[in-house]
PDB file of C-alpha atoms in Angstrom:
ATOM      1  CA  UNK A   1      -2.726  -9.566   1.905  1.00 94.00           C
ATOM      2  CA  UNK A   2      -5.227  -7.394   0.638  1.00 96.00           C
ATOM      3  CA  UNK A   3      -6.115  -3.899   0.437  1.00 96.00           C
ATOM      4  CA  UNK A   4      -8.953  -2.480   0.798  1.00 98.00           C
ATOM      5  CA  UNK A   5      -9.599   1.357  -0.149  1.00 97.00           C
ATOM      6  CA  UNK A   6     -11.457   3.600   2.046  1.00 98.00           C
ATOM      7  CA  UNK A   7     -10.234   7.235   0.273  1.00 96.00           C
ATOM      8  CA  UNK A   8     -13.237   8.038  -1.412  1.00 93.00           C
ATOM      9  CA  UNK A   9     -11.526   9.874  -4.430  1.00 92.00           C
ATOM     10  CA  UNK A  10      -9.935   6.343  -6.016  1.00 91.00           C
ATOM     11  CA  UNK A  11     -11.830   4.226  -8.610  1.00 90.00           C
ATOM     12  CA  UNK A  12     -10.442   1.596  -5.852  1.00 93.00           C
ATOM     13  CA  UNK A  13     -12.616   2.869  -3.359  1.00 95.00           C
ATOM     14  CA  UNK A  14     -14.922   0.837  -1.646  1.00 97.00           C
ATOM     15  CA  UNK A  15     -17.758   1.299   1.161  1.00 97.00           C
ATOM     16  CA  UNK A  16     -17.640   0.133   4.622  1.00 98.00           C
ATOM     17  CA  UNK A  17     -20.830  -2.424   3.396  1.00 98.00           C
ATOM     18  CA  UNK A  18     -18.761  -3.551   1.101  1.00 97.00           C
ATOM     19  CA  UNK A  19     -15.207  -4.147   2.491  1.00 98.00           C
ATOM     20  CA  UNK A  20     -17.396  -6.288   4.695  1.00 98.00           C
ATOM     21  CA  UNK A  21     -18.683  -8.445   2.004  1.00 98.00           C
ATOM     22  CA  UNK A  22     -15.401  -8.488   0.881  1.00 97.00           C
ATOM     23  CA  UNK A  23     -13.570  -9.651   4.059  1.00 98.00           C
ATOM     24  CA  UNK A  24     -15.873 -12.035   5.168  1.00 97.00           C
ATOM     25  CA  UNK A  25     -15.515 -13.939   1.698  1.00 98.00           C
ATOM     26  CA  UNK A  26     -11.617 -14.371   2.525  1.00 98.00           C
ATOM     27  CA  UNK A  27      -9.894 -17.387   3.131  1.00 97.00           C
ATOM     28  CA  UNK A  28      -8.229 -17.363   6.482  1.00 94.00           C
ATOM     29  CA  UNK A  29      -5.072 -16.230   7.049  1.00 96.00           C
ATOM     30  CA  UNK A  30      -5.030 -13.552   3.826  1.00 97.00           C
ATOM     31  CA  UNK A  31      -4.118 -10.378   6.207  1.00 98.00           C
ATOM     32  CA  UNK A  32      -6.662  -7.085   5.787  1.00 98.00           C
ATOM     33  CA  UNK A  33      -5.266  -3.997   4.914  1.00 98.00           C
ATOM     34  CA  UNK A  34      -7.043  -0.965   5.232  1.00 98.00           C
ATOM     35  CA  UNK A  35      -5.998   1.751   3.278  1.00 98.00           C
ATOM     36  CA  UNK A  36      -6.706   5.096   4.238  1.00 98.00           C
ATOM     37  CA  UNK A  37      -5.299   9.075   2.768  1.00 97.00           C
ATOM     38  CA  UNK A  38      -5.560  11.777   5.519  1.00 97.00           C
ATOM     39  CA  UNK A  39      -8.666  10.339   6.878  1.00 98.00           C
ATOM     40  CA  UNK A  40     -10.747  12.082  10.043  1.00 97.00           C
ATOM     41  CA  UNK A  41      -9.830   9.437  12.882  1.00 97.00           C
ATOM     42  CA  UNK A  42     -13.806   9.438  13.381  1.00 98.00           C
ATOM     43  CA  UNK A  43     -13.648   7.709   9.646  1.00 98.00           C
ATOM     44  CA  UNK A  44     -10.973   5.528  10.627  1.00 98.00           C
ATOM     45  CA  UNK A  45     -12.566   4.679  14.153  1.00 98.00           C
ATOM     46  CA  UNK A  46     -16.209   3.889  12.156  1.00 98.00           C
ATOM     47  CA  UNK A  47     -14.263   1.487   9.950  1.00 98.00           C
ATOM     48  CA  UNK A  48     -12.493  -0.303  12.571  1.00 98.00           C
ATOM     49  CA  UNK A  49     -15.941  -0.881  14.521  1.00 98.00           C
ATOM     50  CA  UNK A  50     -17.518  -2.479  10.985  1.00 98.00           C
ATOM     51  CA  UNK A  51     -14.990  -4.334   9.353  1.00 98.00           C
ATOM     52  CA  UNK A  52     -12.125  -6.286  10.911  1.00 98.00           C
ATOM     53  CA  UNK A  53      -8.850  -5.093   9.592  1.00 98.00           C
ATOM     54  CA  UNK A  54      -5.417  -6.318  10.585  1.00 98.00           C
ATOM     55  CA  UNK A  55      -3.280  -3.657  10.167  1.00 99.00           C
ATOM     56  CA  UNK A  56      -3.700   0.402   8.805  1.00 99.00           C
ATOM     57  CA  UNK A  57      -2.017   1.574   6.113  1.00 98.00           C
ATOM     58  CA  UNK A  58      -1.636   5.302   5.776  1.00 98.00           C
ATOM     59  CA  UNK A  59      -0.911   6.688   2.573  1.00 94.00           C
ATOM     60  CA  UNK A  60      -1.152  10.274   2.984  1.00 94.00           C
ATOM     61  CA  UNK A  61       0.641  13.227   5.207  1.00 94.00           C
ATOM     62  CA  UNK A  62      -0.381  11.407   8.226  1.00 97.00           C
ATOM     63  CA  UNK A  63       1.947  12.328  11.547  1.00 97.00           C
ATOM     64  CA  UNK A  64       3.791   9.559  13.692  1.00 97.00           C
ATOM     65  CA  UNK A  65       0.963  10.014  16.390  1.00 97.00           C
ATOM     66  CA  UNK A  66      -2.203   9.908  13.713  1.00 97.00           C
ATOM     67  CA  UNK A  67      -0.316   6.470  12.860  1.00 98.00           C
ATOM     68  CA  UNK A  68       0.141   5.141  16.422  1.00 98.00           C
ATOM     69  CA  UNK A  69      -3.181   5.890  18.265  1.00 97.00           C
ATOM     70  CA  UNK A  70      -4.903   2.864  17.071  1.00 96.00           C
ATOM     71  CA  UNK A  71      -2.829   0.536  18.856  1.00 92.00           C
ATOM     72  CA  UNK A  72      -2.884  -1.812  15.804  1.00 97.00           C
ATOM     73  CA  UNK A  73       0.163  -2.718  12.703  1.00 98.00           C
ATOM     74  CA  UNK A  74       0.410  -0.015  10.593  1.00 99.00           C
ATOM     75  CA  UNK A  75       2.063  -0.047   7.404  1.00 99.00           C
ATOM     76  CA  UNK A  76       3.009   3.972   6.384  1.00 98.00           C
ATOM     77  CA  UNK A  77       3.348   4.961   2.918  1.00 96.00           C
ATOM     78  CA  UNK A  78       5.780   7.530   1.213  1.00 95.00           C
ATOM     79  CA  UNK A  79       5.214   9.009  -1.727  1.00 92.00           C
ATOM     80  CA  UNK A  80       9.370   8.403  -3.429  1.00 92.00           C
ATOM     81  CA  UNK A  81      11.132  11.754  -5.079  1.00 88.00           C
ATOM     82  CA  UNK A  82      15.110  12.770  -5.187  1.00 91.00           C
ATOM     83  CA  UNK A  83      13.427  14.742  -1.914  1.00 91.00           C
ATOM     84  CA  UNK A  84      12.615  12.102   0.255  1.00 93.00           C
ATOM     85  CA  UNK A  85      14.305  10.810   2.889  1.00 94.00           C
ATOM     86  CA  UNK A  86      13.824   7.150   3.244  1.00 96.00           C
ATOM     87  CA  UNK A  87      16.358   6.773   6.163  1.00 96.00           C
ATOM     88  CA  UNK A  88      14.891   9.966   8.075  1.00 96.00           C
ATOM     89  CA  UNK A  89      11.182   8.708   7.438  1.00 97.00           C
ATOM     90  CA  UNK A  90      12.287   5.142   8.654  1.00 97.00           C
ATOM     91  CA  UNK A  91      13.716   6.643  12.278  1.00 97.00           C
ATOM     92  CA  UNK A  92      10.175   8.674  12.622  1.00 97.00           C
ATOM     93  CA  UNK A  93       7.656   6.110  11.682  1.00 98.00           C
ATOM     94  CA  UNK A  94      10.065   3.268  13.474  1.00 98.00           C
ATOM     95  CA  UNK A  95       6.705   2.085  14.855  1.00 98.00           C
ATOM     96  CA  UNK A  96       5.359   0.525  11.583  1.00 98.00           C
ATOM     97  CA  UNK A  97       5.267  -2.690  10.172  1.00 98.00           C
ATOM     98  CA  UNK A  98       6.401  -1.300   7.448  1.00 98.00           C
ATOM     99  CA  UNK A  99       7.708   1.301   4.896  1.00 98.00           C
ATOM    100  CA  UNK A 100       5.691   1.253   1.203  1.00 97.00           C
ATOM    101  CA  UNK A 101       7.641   3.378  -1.462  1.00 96.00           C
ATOM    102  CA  UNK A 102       5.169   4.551  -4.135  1.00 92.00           C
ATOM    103  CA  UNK A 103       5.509   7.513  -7.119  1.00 86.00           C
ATOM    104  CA  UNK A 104       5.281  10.676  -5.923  1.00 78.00           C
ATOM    105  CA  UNK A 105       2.994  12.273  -7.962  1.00 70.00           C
ATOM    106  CA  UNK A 106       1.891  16.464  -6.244  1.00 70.00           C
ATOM    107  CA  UNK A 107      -1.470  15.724  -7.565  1.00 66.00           C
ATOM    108  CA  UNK A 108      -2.684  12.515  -6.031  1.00 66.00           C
ATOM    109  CA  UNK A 109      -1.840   9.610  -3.681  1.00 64.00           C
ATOM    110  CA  UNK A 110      -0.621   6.101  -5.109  1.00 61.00           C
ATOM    111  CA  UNK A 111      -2.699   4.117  -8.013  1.00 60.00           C
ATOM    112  CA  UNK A 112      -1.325   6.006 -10.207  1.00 66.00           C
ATOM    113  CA  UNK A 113       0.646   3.597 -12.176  1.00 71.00           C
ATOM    114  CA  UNK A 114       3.657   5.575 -12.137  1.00 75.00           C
ATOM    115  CA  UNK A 115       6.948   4.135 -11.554  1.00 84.00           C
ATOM    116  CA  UNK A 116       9.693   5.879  -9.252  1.00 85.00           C
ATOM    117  CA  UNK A 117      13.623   5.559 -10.156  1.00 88.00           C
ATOM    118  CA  UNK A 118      13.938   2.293  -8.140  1.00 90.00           C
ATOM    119  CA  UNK A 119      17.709   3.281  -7.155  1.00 89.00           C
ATOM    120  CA  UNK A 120      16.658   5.279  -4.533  1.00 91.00           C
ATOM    121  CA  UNK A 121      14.776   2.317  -2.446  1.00 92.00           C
ATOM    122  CA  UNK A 122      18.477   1.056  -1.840  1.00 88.00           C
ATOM    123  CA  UNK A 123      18.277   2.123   1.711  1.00 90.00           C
ATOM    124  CA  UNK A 124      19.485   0.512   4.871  1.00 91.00           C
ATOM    125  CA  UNK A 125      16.688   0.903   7.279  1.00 94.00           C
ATOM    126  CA  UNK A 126      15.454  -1.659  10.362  1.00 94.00           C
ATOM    127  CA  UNK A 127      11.727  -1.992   8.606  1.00 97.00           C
ATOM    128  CA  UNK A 128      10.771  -3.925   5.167  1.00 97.00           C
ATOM    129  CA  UNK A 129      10.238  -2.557   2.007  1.00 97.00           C
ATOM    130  CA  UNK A 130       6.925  -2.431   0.563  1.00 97.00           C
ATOM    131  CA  UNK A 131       7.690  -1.307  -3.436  1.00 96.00           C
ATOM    132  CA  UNK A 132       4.609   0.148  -4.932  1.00 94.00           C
ATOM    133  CA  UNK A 133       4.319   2.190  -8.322  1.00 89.00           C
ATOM    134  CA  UNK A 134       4.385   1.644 -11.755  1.00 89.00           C
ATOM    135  CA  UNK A 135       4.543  -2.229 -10.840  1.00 95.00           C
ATOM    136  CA  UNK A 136       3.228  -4.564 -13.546  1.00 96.00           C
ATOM    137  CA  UNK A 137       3.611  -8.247 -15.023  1.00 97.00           C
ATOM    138  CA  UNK A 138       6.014  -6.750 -17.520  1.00 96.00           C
ATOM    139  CA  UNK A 139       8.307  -4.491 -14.378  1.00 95.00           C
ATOM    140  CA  UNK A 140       7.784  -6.425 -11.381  1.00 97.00           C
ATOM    141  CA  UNK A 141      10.951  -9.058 -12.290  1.00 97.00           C
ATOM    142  CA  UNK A 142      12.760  -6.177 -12.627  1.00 95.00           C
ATOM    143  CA  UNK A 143      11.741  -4.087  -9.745  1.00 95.00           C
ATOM    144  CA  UNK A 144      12.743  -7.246  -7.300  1.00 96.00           C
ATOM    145  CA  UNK A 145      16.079  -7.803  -8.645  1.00 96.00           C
ATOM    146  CA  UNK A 146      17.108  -4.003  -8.413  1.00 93.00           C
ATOM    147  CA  UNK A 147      15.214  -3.575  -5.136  1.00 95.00           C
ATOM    148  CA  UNK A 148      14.896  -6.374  -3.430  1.00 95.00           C
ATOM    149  CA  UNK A 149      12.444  -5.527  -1.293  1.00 96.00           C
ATOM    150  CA  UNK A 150      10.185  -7.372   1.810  1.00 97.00           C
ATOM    151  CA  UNK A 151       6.976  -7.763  -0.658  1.00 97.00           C
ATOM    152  CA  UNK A 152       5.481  -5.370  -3.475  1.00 97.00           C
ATOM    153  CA  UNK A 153       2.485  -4.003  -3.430  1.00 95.00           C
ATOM    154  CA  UNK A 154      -0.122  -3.541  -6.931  1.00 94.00           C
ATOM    155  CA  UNK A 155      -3.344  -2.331  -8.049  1.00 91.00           C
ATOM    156  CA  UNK A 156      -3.574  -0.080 -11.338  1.00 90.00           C
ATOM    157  CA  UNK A 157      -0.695  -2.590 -12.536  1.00 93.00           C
ATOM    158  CA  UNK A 158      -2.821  -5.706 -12.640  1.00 95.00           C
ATOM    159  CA  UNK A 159      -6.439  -4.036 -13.715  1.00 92.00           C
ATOM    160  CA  UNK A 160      -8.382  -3.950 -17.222  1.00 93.00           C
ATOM    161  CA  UNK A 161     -10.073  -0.859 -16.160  1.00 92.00           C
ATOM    162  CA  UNK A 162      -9.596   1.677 -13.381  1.00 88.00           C
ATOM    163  CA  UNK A 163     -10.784  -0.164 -10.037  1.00 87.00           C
ATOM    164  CA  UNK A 164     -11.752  -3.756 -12.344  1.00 92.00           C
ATOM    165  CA  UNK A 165      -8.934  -6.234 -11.496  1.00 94.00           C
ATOM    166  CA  UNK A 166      -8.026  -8.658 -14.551  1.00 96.00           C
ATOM    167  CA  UNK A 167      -7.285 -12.178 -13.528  1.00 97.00           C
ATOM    168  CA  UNK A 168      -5.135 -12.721 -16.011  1.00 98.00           C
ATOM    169  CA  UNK A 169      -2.600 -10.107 -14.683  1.00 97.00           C
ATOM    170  CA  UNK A 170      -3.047 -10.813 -11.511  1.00 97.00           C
ATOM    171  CA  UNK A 171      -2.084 -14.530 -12.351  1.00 98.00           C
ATOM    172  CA  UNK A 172       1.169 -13.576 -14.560  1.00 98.00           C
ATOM    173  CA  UNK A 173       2.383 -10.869 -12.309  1.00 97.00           C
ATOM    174  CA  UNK A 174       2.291 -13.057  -9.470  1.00 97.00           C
ATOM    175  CA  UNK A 175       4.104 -15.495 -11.490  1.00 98.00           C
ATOM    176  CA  UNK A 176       6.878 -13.143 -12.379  1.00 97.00           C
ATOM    177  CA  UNK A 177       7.365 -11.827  -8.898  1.00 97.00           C
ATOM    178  CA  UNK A 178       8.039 -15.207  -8.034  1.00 95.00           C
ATOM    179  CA  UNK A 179      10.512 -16.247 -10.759  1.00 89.00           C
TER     180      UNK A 179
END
């Protein structure tokens, strides 16, 4: 898969021009994410007409019904503290594809680099586990064996620069997630 950033305050952020570019130079098969943080559902609705996404993910304070009204697979992210309830959230949102556990950090949402103490992503819940945060070439081995989760999910973990992806990471941490 890949994800593509429409939450204008991330170095990952890109345009609706360019997602385009971007998605119409994929291989087939690769599914389209698009990422969005407490988006208008105008925003959401203007992307949707432009570039053809798979599935939504929703990485912000988003409600049950803000996820469900497009009608499309959605993946909903949660921001991980000794707060959140992972089983509770799972019941609500038992609509997505998906659950991705990322950091919590009060200040911003995801691509933060941050990791989250792993040992609370050993939940028992009907939907896969996405495992975001703090993920790297050097932590991903790690974060799979403790976690064992559906897939995991990197960006500031695999970049040179903030929003520059480095091949070179990209190549080793896919290698480790696989060994």
């Amino acid at each position: 898969a890949i994800g593509l950033v429409f939450y204008d305050k991330s170095p990952r952020h890109v345009d609706v021009e360019s997602a385009l570019a971007i998605v119409n130079a994929l291989p087939p098969f690769i599914n389209r994410v698009g990422l969005f943080v407490n988006a208008d559902s105008s925003f959401i609705d203007e992307v949707l007409c432009e570039v053809p996404l798979d599935t939504l993910q929703f990485h912000g304070d988003e409600s049950v019904a803000e996820c469900t009204q497009y009608a499309m697979p959605f993946i909903k992210a949660l921001r991980v503290n000794q707060e959140t309830n992972i089983t509770q959230m799972a019941d609500d949102y038992h609509q997505a594809s998906g659950l991705l556990l990322d950091a919590f950090n009060k200040d911003t949402y995801g691509g933060t680099g941050e990791a989250f103490d792993w040992s609370l992503a050993k939940v028992d819940i009907d939907l896969p586990i996405i495992l975001a945060g703090g993920l790297n070439p050097d932590t991903v081995a790690e974060a799979i064996k403790q976690v064992n989760p559906y897939a995991v999910d990197v960006s500031s973990g695999v970049e040179s620069s903030p929003g520059i992806k480095d091949i070179d990471k990209i190549k080793q941490f896919i290698h480790k997630a696989r060994s």
